[in-house]
Amino acid sequence: MVELKTQYLGLELKNPLVASASPLSKKLDGIRRLEDAGVSAVVMYSLFEEQIVHESLALDHYLTRGSDSFAEALTYFPDLGRYNVGPEGYLELIRKAKESVSIPIVGSLNGVSSGGWIEYARLIQEAGADALELNLYYLPTDPALTAEELEANYVALVADIRKQIRIPLAVKLSPFFTALPNFAHKLAQAGANGLVLFNRFYQPDFDIETLEVVPSLVLSTSDELRLPLRWIAILYGRVAVDMALSSGVHTGQDVIKALMAGAKVAMTTSALLKHGVKRASEILQEMQEWMETFEYQSVQQMIGSMSQQAVAEPAAFERANYMKALLTYDNRMIY
């Protein structure tokens, strides 16, 4: 039998397949089914900065609205039992999940600015989360905002959250940074223990008959694996963090590629949403069969074996290979 164990963010995992943030982790039953299907850890669905700020403002409104009224006017206070269904419900779900499953639970915060909301990082830790993932899902649209300012804000945010918690901290990034290796290094210096590459930004579509901008969610395919694969292979050994590959993990071979690039784990969502949570056990079976066929004894043998540092032609990951790729395709064309 091959050894599938790996370490990610200092956590001992039974295999490298992790369920990333999705609707599957919004209910306790979903988390249990993910564990039963074989995933080694679950990243909770994201709690958004906007949700926390909205709740704080709404609570302040209700508590101060009747401040000049008679003390007997108790109806000015909100029904907190019904009110705290957002952030408080999130914390309670983490508590229940830790009581119900044996695999690590990773909390997820989605935010982009420093502020009072980051106290929830500490509350997520106190609820029992084994680690925290900070999801930097933000699309800058202000022409006056420079890349340097944006990155400095992100680094400050990571440092602020690091001060709040003792548990491991991973940062989930988009691929849209001018100098990704430098930015990754700054995040590590600020206290990030891991990087998750990459976030998929959902692009809106146009309804040209109603002239409306409509939301559009398209599940990933294995073809999308190539972008995070390339960058993890470049960053491996250069930035002192654990890396997780996210986007395009649908098969056992996808997981193997992620590990060979240098990732400690591969995260999947679309495959589970499309085929059901049972797909996780199938992916692990495919992975194990491949390792047995090619005589790999453990996951550790594979990690980083196809990174830029390990391959014979490291330029394949860089611009130097761009012309070669075009020329190869051009030679196959029939005019």
Coordinates of N, CA and C in Angstrom, one line a residue, residues 61-277:
H61 N -27.4 50.2 15.4 CA -28.7 50.9 15.1 C -29.8 50.6 16.0
Y62 N -30.0 49.3 16.2 CA -31.1 48.8 17.1 C -30.9 49.1 18.5
L63 N -29.6 49.0 19.0 CA -29.3 49.3 20.4 C -29.4 50.8 20.8
T64 N -29.2 51.6 19.8 CA -29.2 53.1 20.1 C -30.4 53.8 19.7
R65 N -31.3 53.1 18.9 CA -32.5 53.7 18.4 C -33.4 54.2 19.5
G66 N -33.5 53.4 20.6 CA -34.4 53.8 21.7 C -33.7 54.4 22.9
S67 N -32.5 54.9 22.8 CA -31.7 55.3 23.9 C -32.3 56.5 24.7
D68 N -33.2 57.3 24.0 CA -33.8 58.4 24.7 C -35.2 58.1 25.1
S69 N -35.6 56.8 25.1 CA -37.0 56.4 25.4 C -37.0 55.9 26.8
F70 N -38.3 55.5 27.3 CA -38.4 55.0 28.6 C -37.7 53.6 28.8
A71 N -37.2 53.4 29.9 CA -36.5 52.1 30.2 C -37.4 50.9 29.9
E72 N -38.8 51.1 30.1 CA -39.7 50.0 29.9 C -39.8 49.6 28.4
A73 N -39.3 50.4 27.5 CA -39.5 50.2 26.1 C -38.5 49.1 25.6
L74 N -38.7 47.9 26.1 CA -37.7 46.8 25.8 C -37.8 46.3 24.4
T75 N -38.9 46.7 23.7 CA -39.0 46.2 22.3 C -38.1 46.8 21.4
Y76 N -37.3 47.8 21.9 CA -36.3 48.5 21.0 C -35.1 47.5 20.7
F77 N -34.9 46.6 21.6 CA -33.8 45.6 21.4 C -34.2 44.6 20.4
P78 N -33.3 44.2 19.6 CA -33.6 43.2 18.6 C -33.6 41.8 19.2
D79 N -34.3 40.9 18.5 CA -34.3 39.5 18.9 C -33.0 38.9 18.5
L80 N -32.0 38.8 19.5 CA -30.7 38.3 19.1 C -30.7 36.9 18.7
G81 N -31.6 36.1 19.2 CA -31.7 34.7 18.7 C -31.9 34.6 17.2
R82 N -32.7 35.5 16.7 CA -33.0 35.4 15.3 C -31.9 36.3 14.5
Y83 N -31.4 37.3 15.2 CA -30.5 38.2 14.5 C -29.2 37.6 14.2
N84 N -28.6 36.9 15.1 CA -27.3 36.3 14.9 C -27.3 35.0 14.1
V85 N -27.8 35.1 12.9 CA -27.8 33.9 12.1 C -26.6 33.9 11.1
G86 N -25.9 35.0 11.0 CA -24.8 35.1 10.1 C -23.5 34.7 10.8
P87 N -22.6 35.7 11.2 CA -21.3 35.4 11.8 C -21.4 34.5 13.0
E88 N -22.4 34.7 13.9 CA -22.5 33.8 15.1 C -22.9 32.4 14.7
G89 N -23.8 32.3 13.7 CA -24.1 30.9 13.2 C -22.9 30.2 12.6
Y90 N -22.0 31.0 12.0 CA -20.8 30.5 11.4 C -19.9 29.9 12.5
L91 N -19.7 30.6 13.5 CA -18.9 30.2 14.6 C -19.5 28.9 15.3
E92 N -20.8 28.9 15.4 CA -21.4 27.7 16.0 C -21.3 26.5 15.1
L93 N -21.3 26.7 13.8 CA -21.1 25.5 12.9 C -19.7 25.0 13.0
I94 N -18.7 25.8 13.2 CA -17.4 25.3 13.4 C -17.3 24.5 14.7
R95 N -17.9 25.0 15.8 CA -17.9 24.3 17.0 C -18.5 22.9 16.9
K96 N -19.7 22.8 16.2 CA -20.4 21.6 16.0 C -19.6 20.6 15.1
A97 N -18.9 21.2 14.1 CA -18.1 20.4 13.1 C -17.0 19.7 13.9
K98 N -16.3 20.5 14.8 CA -15.2 20.0 15.5 C -15.6 18.8 16.4
E99 N -16.9 18.9 16.9 CA -17.4 17.8 17.8 C -17.8 16.6 17.0
S100 N -18.1 16.8 15.7 CA -18.7 15.7 14.9 C -17.7 15.0 14.0
V101 N -16.6 15.6 13.6 CA -15.7 15.0 12.6 C -14.3 14.9 13.2
S102 N -13.5 14.1 12.7 CA -12.1 13.9 13.2 C -11.1 14.6 12.3
I103 N -11.5 15.1 11.1 CA -10.5 15.7 10.2 C -10.4 17.2 10.6
P104 N -9.3 17.9 10.2 CA -9.2 19.3 10.5 C -10.2 20.2 9.8
I105 N -10.6 21.2 10.5 CA -11.6 22.2 10.0 C -10.8 23.5 9.8
V106 N -10.9 24.1 8.6 CA -10.2 25.3 8.3 C -11.2 26.4 8.2
G107 N -11.2 27.4 9.0 CA -12.1 28.6 8.9 C -11.7 29.4 7.7
S108 N -12.7 30.2 7.2 CA -12.4 31.0 6.0 C -13.0 32.4 6.2
L109 N -12.1 33.4 6.1 CA -12.6 34.8 6.1 C -12.3 35.4 4.7
N110 N -13.3 36.2 4.2 CA -13.1 36.9 3.0 C -13.2 38.3 3.2
G111 N -12.0 39.0 3.2 CA -12.0 40.4 3.4 C -10.7 41.1 2.8
V112 N -10.8 42.4 2.7 CA -9.7 43.1 2.0 C -9.1 44.3 2.8
S113 N -9.8 44.7 3.9 CA -9.4 45.9 4.6 C -9.2 45.6 6.0
S114 N -8.3 46.3 6.7 CA -8.1 46.1 8.1 C -9.3 46.9 8.8
G115 N -9.7 46.3 10.0 CA -10.8 46.9 10.7 C -11.3 46.0 11.8
G116 N -12.3 46.4 12.5 CA -12.8 45.7 13.6 C -13.3 44.3 13.3
W117 N -13.6 44.0 12.0 CA -14.1 42.7 11.6 C -13.1 41.6 11.8
I118 N -11.8 42.0 11.8 CA -10.7 40.9 11.8 C -10.7 40.3 13.2
E119 N -11.4 40.8 14.2 CA -11.5 40.1 15.5 C -12.1 38.7 15.3
Y120 N -12.9 38.6 14.2 CA -13.5 37.3 14.0 C -12.5 36.2 13.7
A121 N -11.2 36.6 13.3 CA -10.2 35.6 13.2 C -9.9 34.9 14.5
R122 N -9.9 35.7 15.6 CA -9.7 35.2 16.9 C -10.9 34.3 17.3
L123 N -12.1 34.8 17.0 CA -13.3 34.0 17.4 C -13.4 32.7 16.6
I124 N -12.9 32.7 15.4 CA -12.9 31.4 14.6 C -11.9 30.5 15.3
Q125 N -10.8 31.0 15.7 CA -9.8 30.2 16.5 C -10.4 29.6 17.7
E126 N -11.1 30.5 18.5 CA -11.7 30.0 19.8 C -12.8 29.0 19.5
A127 N -13.5 29.1 18.4 CA -14.5 28.1 18.0 C -14.0 26.8 17.8
G128 N -12.7 26.7 17.6 CA -12.0 25.4 17.4 C -11.4 25.1 16.1
A129 N -11.4 26.1 15.2 CA -10.8 25.8 13.9 C -9.3 25.5 14.0
D130 N -8.9 24.6 13.2 CA -7.5 24.1 13.2 C -6.6 25.1 12.5
A131 N -7.1 25.9 11.5 CA -6.3 26.8 10.8 C -7.3 27.8 10.2
L132 N -6.8 28.9 9.6 CA -7.6 29.9 9.0 C -7.1 30.2 7.6
E133 N -8.1 30.3 6.7 CA -7.8 30.7 5.3 C -8.3 32.1 5.1
L134 N -7.5 33.1 4.7 CA -7.9 34.4 4.3 C -8.0 34.5 2.8
N135 N -9.3 34.7 2.4 CA -9.6 34.8 1.0 C -9.6 36.2 0.5
L136 N -8.5 36.6 -0.3 CA -8.4 37.9 -0.8 C -9.1 38.0 -2.2
Y137 N -10.5 38.0 -2.1 CA -11.3 38.1 -3.3 C -11.7 39.5 -3.5
Y138 N -11.0 40.3 -4.3 CA -11.3 41.7 -4.5 C -10.8 42.1 -5.9
L139 N -11.7 42.9 -6.6 CA -11.3 43.3 -7.9 C -11.2 44.9 -7.8
P140 N -9.9 45.4 -7.8 CA -9.7 46.8 -7.8 C -10.2 47.5 -9.0
T141 N -11.0 48.5 -8.9 CA -11.6 49.3 -10.0 C -11.3 50.8 -10.0
D142 N -10.7 51.2 -9.0 CA -10.3 52.7 -8.8 C -9.0 53.0 -9.6
P143 N -9.0 53.8 -10.6 CA -7.8 54.1 -11.3 C -6.7 54.8 -10.5
A144 N -7.2 55.4 -9.4 CA -6.2 56.1 -8.5 C -5.5 55.1 -7.6
L145 N -5.9 53.9 -7.4 CA -5.3 52.9 -6.5 C -4.2 52.2 -7.3
T146 N -3.0 52.4 -6.7 CA -1.8 51.7 -7.4 C -1.6 50.3 -6.9
A147 N -0.9 49.5 -7.7 CA -0.6 48.2 -7.3 C 0.2 48.1 -6.0
E148 N 1.1 49.1 -5.8 CA 1.9 49.1 -4.6 C 1.0 49.4 -3.4
E149 N 0.1 50.3 -3.5 CA -0.8 50.6 -2.4 C -1.7 49.4 -2.0
L150 N -2.2 48.7 -3.1 CA -3.1 47.6 -2.9 C -2.3 46.4 -2.2
E151 N -1.1 46.1 -2.6 CA -0.4 45.1 -2.0 C 0.0 45.4 -0.6
A152 N 0.4 46.7 -0.3 CA 0.7 47.1 1.0 C -0.5 46.9 2.0
N153 N -1.7 47.2 1.5 CA -2.9 47.0 2.3 C -3.1 45.5 2.6
Y154 N -2.9 44.7 1.6 CA -3.0 43.2 1.8 C -2.0 42.7 2.9
V155 N -0.8 43.2 2.7 CA 0.3 42.7 3.7 C -0.1 43.2 5.1
A156 N -0.5 44.4 5.2 CA -0.9 44.9 6.5 C -2.1 44.1 7.1
L157 N -3.0 43.7 6.2 CA -4.2 42.9 6.7 C -3.7 41.6 7.2
V158 N -2.8 40.9 6.5 CA -2.3 39.6 6.9 C -1.6 39.8 8.3
A159 N -0.8 40.9 8.4 CA -0.1 41.1 9.7 C -1.0 41.3 10.8
D160 N -2.1 42.0 10.6 CA -3.1 42.3 11.6 C -3.8 41.0 12.0
I161 N -4.2 40.2 11.1 CA -4.8 38.9 11.4 C -3.9 38.0 12.1
R162 N -2.6 38.0 11.7 CA -1.6 37.2 12.4 C -1.5 37.5 13.9
K163 N -1.7 38.8 14.2 CA -1.7 39.2 15.6 C -2.8 38.7 16.4
Q164 N -3.9 38.4 15.7 CA -5.1 37.9 16.4 C -5.1 36.4 16.7
I165 N -4.3 35.7 16.0 CA -4.5 34.2 16.1 C -3.1 33.5 16.3
R166 N -3.2 32.3 16.9 CA -2.0 31.5 17.0 C -2.0 30.3 16.0
I167 N -3.2 30.0 15.5 CA -3.3 28.9 14.6 C -2.7 29.2 13.2
P168 N -2.4 28.3 12.4 CA -1.8 28.5 11.1 C -2.7 29.4 10.2
L169 N -2.1 30.2 9.4 CA -2.8 31.2 8.5 C -2.4 30.9 7.1
A170 N -3.4 30.7 6.2 CA -3.1 30.6 4.7 C -3.8 31.7 4.0
V171 N -3.2 32.2 2.9 CA -3.8 33.3 2.2 C -4.1 32.8 0.8
K172 N -5.4 32.9 0.4 CA -5.8 32.5 -0.9 C -5.8 33.7 -1.9
L173 N -5.0 33.6 -3.0 CA -4.8 34.7 -3.9 C -5.4 34.5 -5.3
S174 N -5.5 35.6 -5.9 CA -5.8 35.5 -7.4 C -4.5 35.5 -8.1
P175 N -4.5 35.2 -9.4 CA -3.2 35.2 -10.2 C -2.8 36.6 -10.7
F176 N -3.6 37.6 -10.4 CA -3.5 38.9 -11.0 C -2.6 39.9 -10.2
F177 N -1.3 39.5 -10.0 CA -0.4 40.4 -9.4 C 0.8 40.5 -10.3
T178 N 1.4 41.7 -10.3 CA 2.4 42.1 -11.3 C 3.7 41.3 -11.0
A179 N 4.1 41.2 -9.7 CA 5.3 40.4 -9.3 C 4.9 39.5 -8.2
L180 N 4.3 38.4 -8.6 CA 3.7 37.4 -7.7 C 4.8 36.9 -6.7
P181 N 6.0 36.5 -7.1 CA 7.0 35.9 -6.2 C 7.3 36.9 -5.1
N182 N 7.5 38.2 -5.4 CA 7.8 39.2 -4.4 C 6.7 39.4 -3.4
F183 N 5.4 39.4 -4.0 CA 4.3 39.6 -3.1 C 4.1 38.4 -2.2
A184 N 4.3 37.2 -2.7 CA 4.2 36.0 -1.9 C 5.2 36.0 -0.8
H185 N 6.4 36.5 -1.1 CA 7.5 36.6 0.0 C 7.1 37.6 1.1
K186 N 6.5 38.7 0.7 CA 6.0 39.7 1.7 C 4.9 39.2 2.6
L187 N 4.0 38.4 2.0 CA 2.9 37.7 2.8 C 3.5 36.8 3.8
A188 N 4.6 36.0 3.4 CA 5.2 35.1 4.3 C 5.9 35.9 5.4
Q189 N 6.5 37.0 5.1 CA 7.1 37.8 6.2 C 6.1 38.4 7.1
A190 N 4.9 38.7 6.6 CA 3.8 39.2 7.4 C 3.2 38.2 8.3
G191 N 3.5 36.9 8.1 CA 2.9 35.9 9.0 C 2.1 34.8 8.3
A192 N 2.0 34.8 7.0 CA 1.3 33.7 6.3 C 2.1 32.4 6.4
N193 N 1.4 31.4 6.8 CA 2.1 30.0 6.8 C 1.9 29.3 5.5
G194 N 0.9 29.7 4.7 CA 0.6 29.0 3.5 C 0.0 29.9 2.4
L195 N 0.0 29.5 1.2 CA -0.6 30.2 0.1 C -1.5 29.2 -0.7
V196 N -2.7 29.7 -1.0 CA -3.6 28.9 -1.8 C -3.7 29.5 -3.2
L197 N -3.3 28.8 -4.2 CA -3.3 29.3 -5.6 C -4.1 28.5 -6.5
F198 N -5.2 29.0 -7.1 CA -5.6 30.4 -7.1 C -7.1 30.5 -6.9
N199 N -7.5 31.7 -6.6 CA -8.9 32.0 -6.5 C -9.5 32.2 -8.0
R200 N -10.7 31.7 -8.2 CA -11.3 31.9 -9.5 C -12.3 33.0 -9.4
F201 N -12.1 34.1 -10.1 CA -13.0 35.2 -10.1 C -14.2 34.9 -11.0
Y202 N -15.4 35.0 -10.5 CA -16.6 34.7 -11.3 C -16.9 35.9 -12.1
Q203 N -17.0 35.7 -13.4 CA -17.2 36.8 -14.4 C -18.7 37.0 -14.7
P204 N -19.3 38.2 -14.6 CA -20.7 38.4 -15.0 C -20.8 38.3 -16.5
D205 N -22.1 38.0 -16.9 CA -22.4 38.0 -18.3 C -23.4 39.0 -18.7
F206 N -23.6 39.3 -20.0 CA -24.6 40.3 -20.4 C -25.8 39.6 -21.0
D207 N -27.0 40.0 -20.6 CA -28.2 39.6 -21.2 C -28.5 40.8 -22.2
I208 N -28.3 40.5 -23.5 CA -28.4 41.6 -24.5 C -29.9 41.9 -24.9
E209 N -30.8 41.1 -24.4 CA -32.2 41.4 -24.6 C -32.8 42.3 -23.5
T210 N -32.5 42.0 -22.3 CA -33.0 42.8 -21.2 C -32.0 43.9 -20.8
L211 N -30.8 43.8 -21.4 CA -29.8 44.8 -21.1 C -29.4 44.8 -19.6
E212 N -29.3 43.6 -19.1 CA -28.9 43.5 -17.7 C -27.6 42.7 -17.6
V213 N -26.8 43.0 -16.5 CA -25.6 42.3 -16.2 C -26.0 41.2 -15.2
V214 N -25.8 39.9 -15.6 CA -26.3 38.8 -14.8 C -25.1 38.0 -14.3
P215 N -25.3 37.5 -13.1 CA -24.2 36.6 -12.5 C -24.1 35.3 -13.3
S216 N -22.9 34.8 -13.3 CA -22.6 33.6 -14.0 C -21.6 32.7 -13.3
L217 N -22.0 31.5 -12.9 CA -21.0 30.6 -12.2 C -20.8 29.4 -13.1
V218 N -19.6 29.3 -13.5 CA -19.2 28.2 -14.4 C -18.2 27.3 -13.6
L219 N -18.5 26.1 -13.4 CA -17.6 25.2 -12.7 C -16.3 25.0 -13.5
S220 N -15.2 24.8 -12.8 CA -13.9 24.6 -13.4 C -13.8 23.3 -14.2
T221 N -12.7 23.2 -14.9 CA -12.3 21.9 -15.6 C -10.9 21.7 -15.3
S222 N -10.4 20.5 -15.7 CA -9.0 20.2 -15.5 C -8.0 21.1 -16.2
D223 N -8.5 21.7 -17.3 CA -7.7 22.6 -18.1 C -7.2 23.8 -17.3
E224 N -8.0 24.2 -16.3 CA -7.6 25.3 -15.5 C -6.5 25.0 -14.5
L225 N -6.1 23.8 -14.4 CA -5.0 23.4 -13.5 C -3.7 24.0 -13.9
R226 N -3.5 24.3 -15.2 CA -2.2 24.7 -15.7 C -1.7 26.0 -15.0
L227 N -2.5 27.0 -14.8 CA -2.1 28.3 -14.3 C -1.5 28.1 -12.8
P228 N -2.3 27.5 -11.9 CA -1.7 27.4 -10.6 C -0.5 26.4 -10.6
L229 N -0.6 25.4 -11.5 CA 0.5 24.4 -11.6 C 1.8 25.1 -11.9
R230 N 1.8 26.0 -12.8 CA 3.0 26.8 -13.3 C 3.5 27.6 -12.1
W231 N 2.7 28.3 -11.4 CA 3.2 29.3 -10.4 C 3.6 28.5 -9.2
I232 N 3.0 27.4 -8.8 CA 3.5 26.7 -7.7 C 4.8 26.1 -8.0
A233 N 5.0 25.6 -9.2 CA 6.3 25.1 -9.6 C 7.4 26.1 -9.6
I234 N 7.0 27.4 -9.9 CA 8.0 28.5 -9.8 C 8.3 28.9 -8.4
L235 N 7.3 28.9 -7.5 CA 7.5 29.4 -6.2 C 8.1 28.4 -5.2
Y236 N 7.9 27.1 -5.6 CA 8.4 26.0 -4.7 C 9.9 26.2 -4.4
G237 N 10.2 26.2 -3.1 CA 11.5 26.3 -2.6 C 12.1 27.7 -2.5
R238 N 11.3 28.7 -3.0 CA 11.7 30.1 -3.0 C 11.0 30.9 -2.0
V239 N 9.8 30.5 -1.6 CA 9.0 31.2 -0.6 C 8.8 30.2 0.6
A240 N 9.0 30.7 1.8 CA 9.0 29.8 2.9 C 7.5 29.6 3.4
V241 N 6.7 29.0 2.6 CA 5.3 28.7 3.0 C 4.9 27.4 2.4
D242 N 3.9 26.7 2.9 CA 3.2 25.6 2.3 C 2.3 26.1 1.2
M243 N 2.2 25.3 0.2 CA 1.3 25.8 -0.9 C 0.2 24.7 -1.2
A244 N -1.0 25.2 -1.5 CA -2.1 24.4 -1.8 C -2.6 24.8 -3.2
L245 N -2.8 23.8 -4.1 CA -3.3 24.1 -5.4 C -4.8 24.1 -5.4
S246 N -5.4 25.1 -6.0 CA -6.9 25.2 -6.1 C -7.2 25.7 -7.5
S247 N -8.3 25.1 -8.0 CA -8.8 25.4 -9.4 C -8.3 24.3 -10.4
G248 N -9.3 23.5 -10.8 CA -9.1 22.5 -11.8 C -8.8 21.1 -11.3
V249 N -9.0 20.8 -10.0 CA -8.7 19.5 -9.5 C -9.9 18.6 -9.7
H250 N -9.8 17.7 -10.6 CA -11.0 16.9 -10.9 C -10.7 15.4 -10.9
T251 N -9.4 15.0 -11.0 CA -9.0 13.6 -11.2 C -7.8 13.3 -10.2
G252 N -7.5 12.0 -10.1 CA -6.3 11.6 -9.3 C -5.1 12.2 -9.9
Q253 N -5.0 12.2 -11.3 CA -3.8 12.7 -11.9 C -3.6 14.2 -11.7
D254 N -4.7 14.9 -11.6 CA -4.7 16.4 -11.2 C -4.0 16.6 -9.9
V255 N -4.4 15.7 -8.9 CA -3.8 15.8 -7.6 C -2.3 15.5 -7.7
I256 N -1.9 14.5 -8.4 CA -0.5 14.1 -8.6 C 0.3 15.3 -9.2
K257 N -0.2 15.9 -10.2 CA 0.4 17.0 -10.8 C 0.7 18.2 -9.8
A258 N -0.4 18.4 -9.0 CA -0.3 19.5 -8.0 C 0.9 19.2 -7.0
L259 N 1.0 17.9 -6.6 CA 2.1 17.6 -5.7 C 3.4 17.7 -6.3
M260 N 3.5 17.2 -7.6 CA 4.8 17.3 -8.3 C 5.3 18.7 -8.5
A261 N 4.3 19.6 -8.6 CA 4.7 21.0 -8.8 C 5.3 21.6 -7.5
G262 N 4.8 21.1 -6.4 CA 5.3 21.5 -5.1 C 4.2 21.8 -4.1
A263 N 3.0 21.6 -4.4 CA 1.9 21.7 -3.4 C 1.9 20.6 -2.4
K264 N 1.5 21.0 -1.2 CA 1.3 20.0 -0.1 C 0.0 19.3 -0.2
V265 N -1.0 20.0 -0.7 CA -2.4 19.5 -0.9 C -3.0 20.1 -2.2
A266 N -4.0 19.4 -2.6 CA -4.8 19.8 -3.8 C -6.3 20.0 -3.3
M267 N -6.8 21.2 -3.6 CA -8.2 21.5 -3.1 C -9.2 21.4 -4.3
T268 N -10.3 20.8 -4.0 CA -11.4 20.6 -5.0 C -12.7 21.1 -4.5
T269 N -13.5 21.6 -5.4 CA -14.9 22.0 -5.2 C -15.8 21.6 -6.4
S270 N -15.4 22.1 -7.6 CA -16.2 21.9 -8.7 C -16.5 20.4 -9.0
A271 N -15.5 19.5 -8.8 CA -15.7 18.1 -9.1 C -16.8 17.5 -8.1
L272 N -16.8 18.0 -6.9 CA -17.7 17.5 -5.9 C -19.1 18.1 -6.1
L273 N -19.2 19.3 -6.6 CA -20.5 19.9 -6.9 C -21.1 19.3 -8.1
K274 N -20.3 18.9 -9.1 CA -20.7 18.3 -10.3 C -21.1 16.9 -10.2
H275 N -20.3 16.1 -9.5 CA -20.5 14.6 -9.4 C -21.0 14.1 -8.0
G276 N -21.0 15.0 -7.0 CA -21.4 14.6 -5.7 C -20.1 14.3 -4.9
V277 N -20.3 14.3 -3.5 CA -19.1 14.1 -2.7 C -18.4 12.8 -2.9

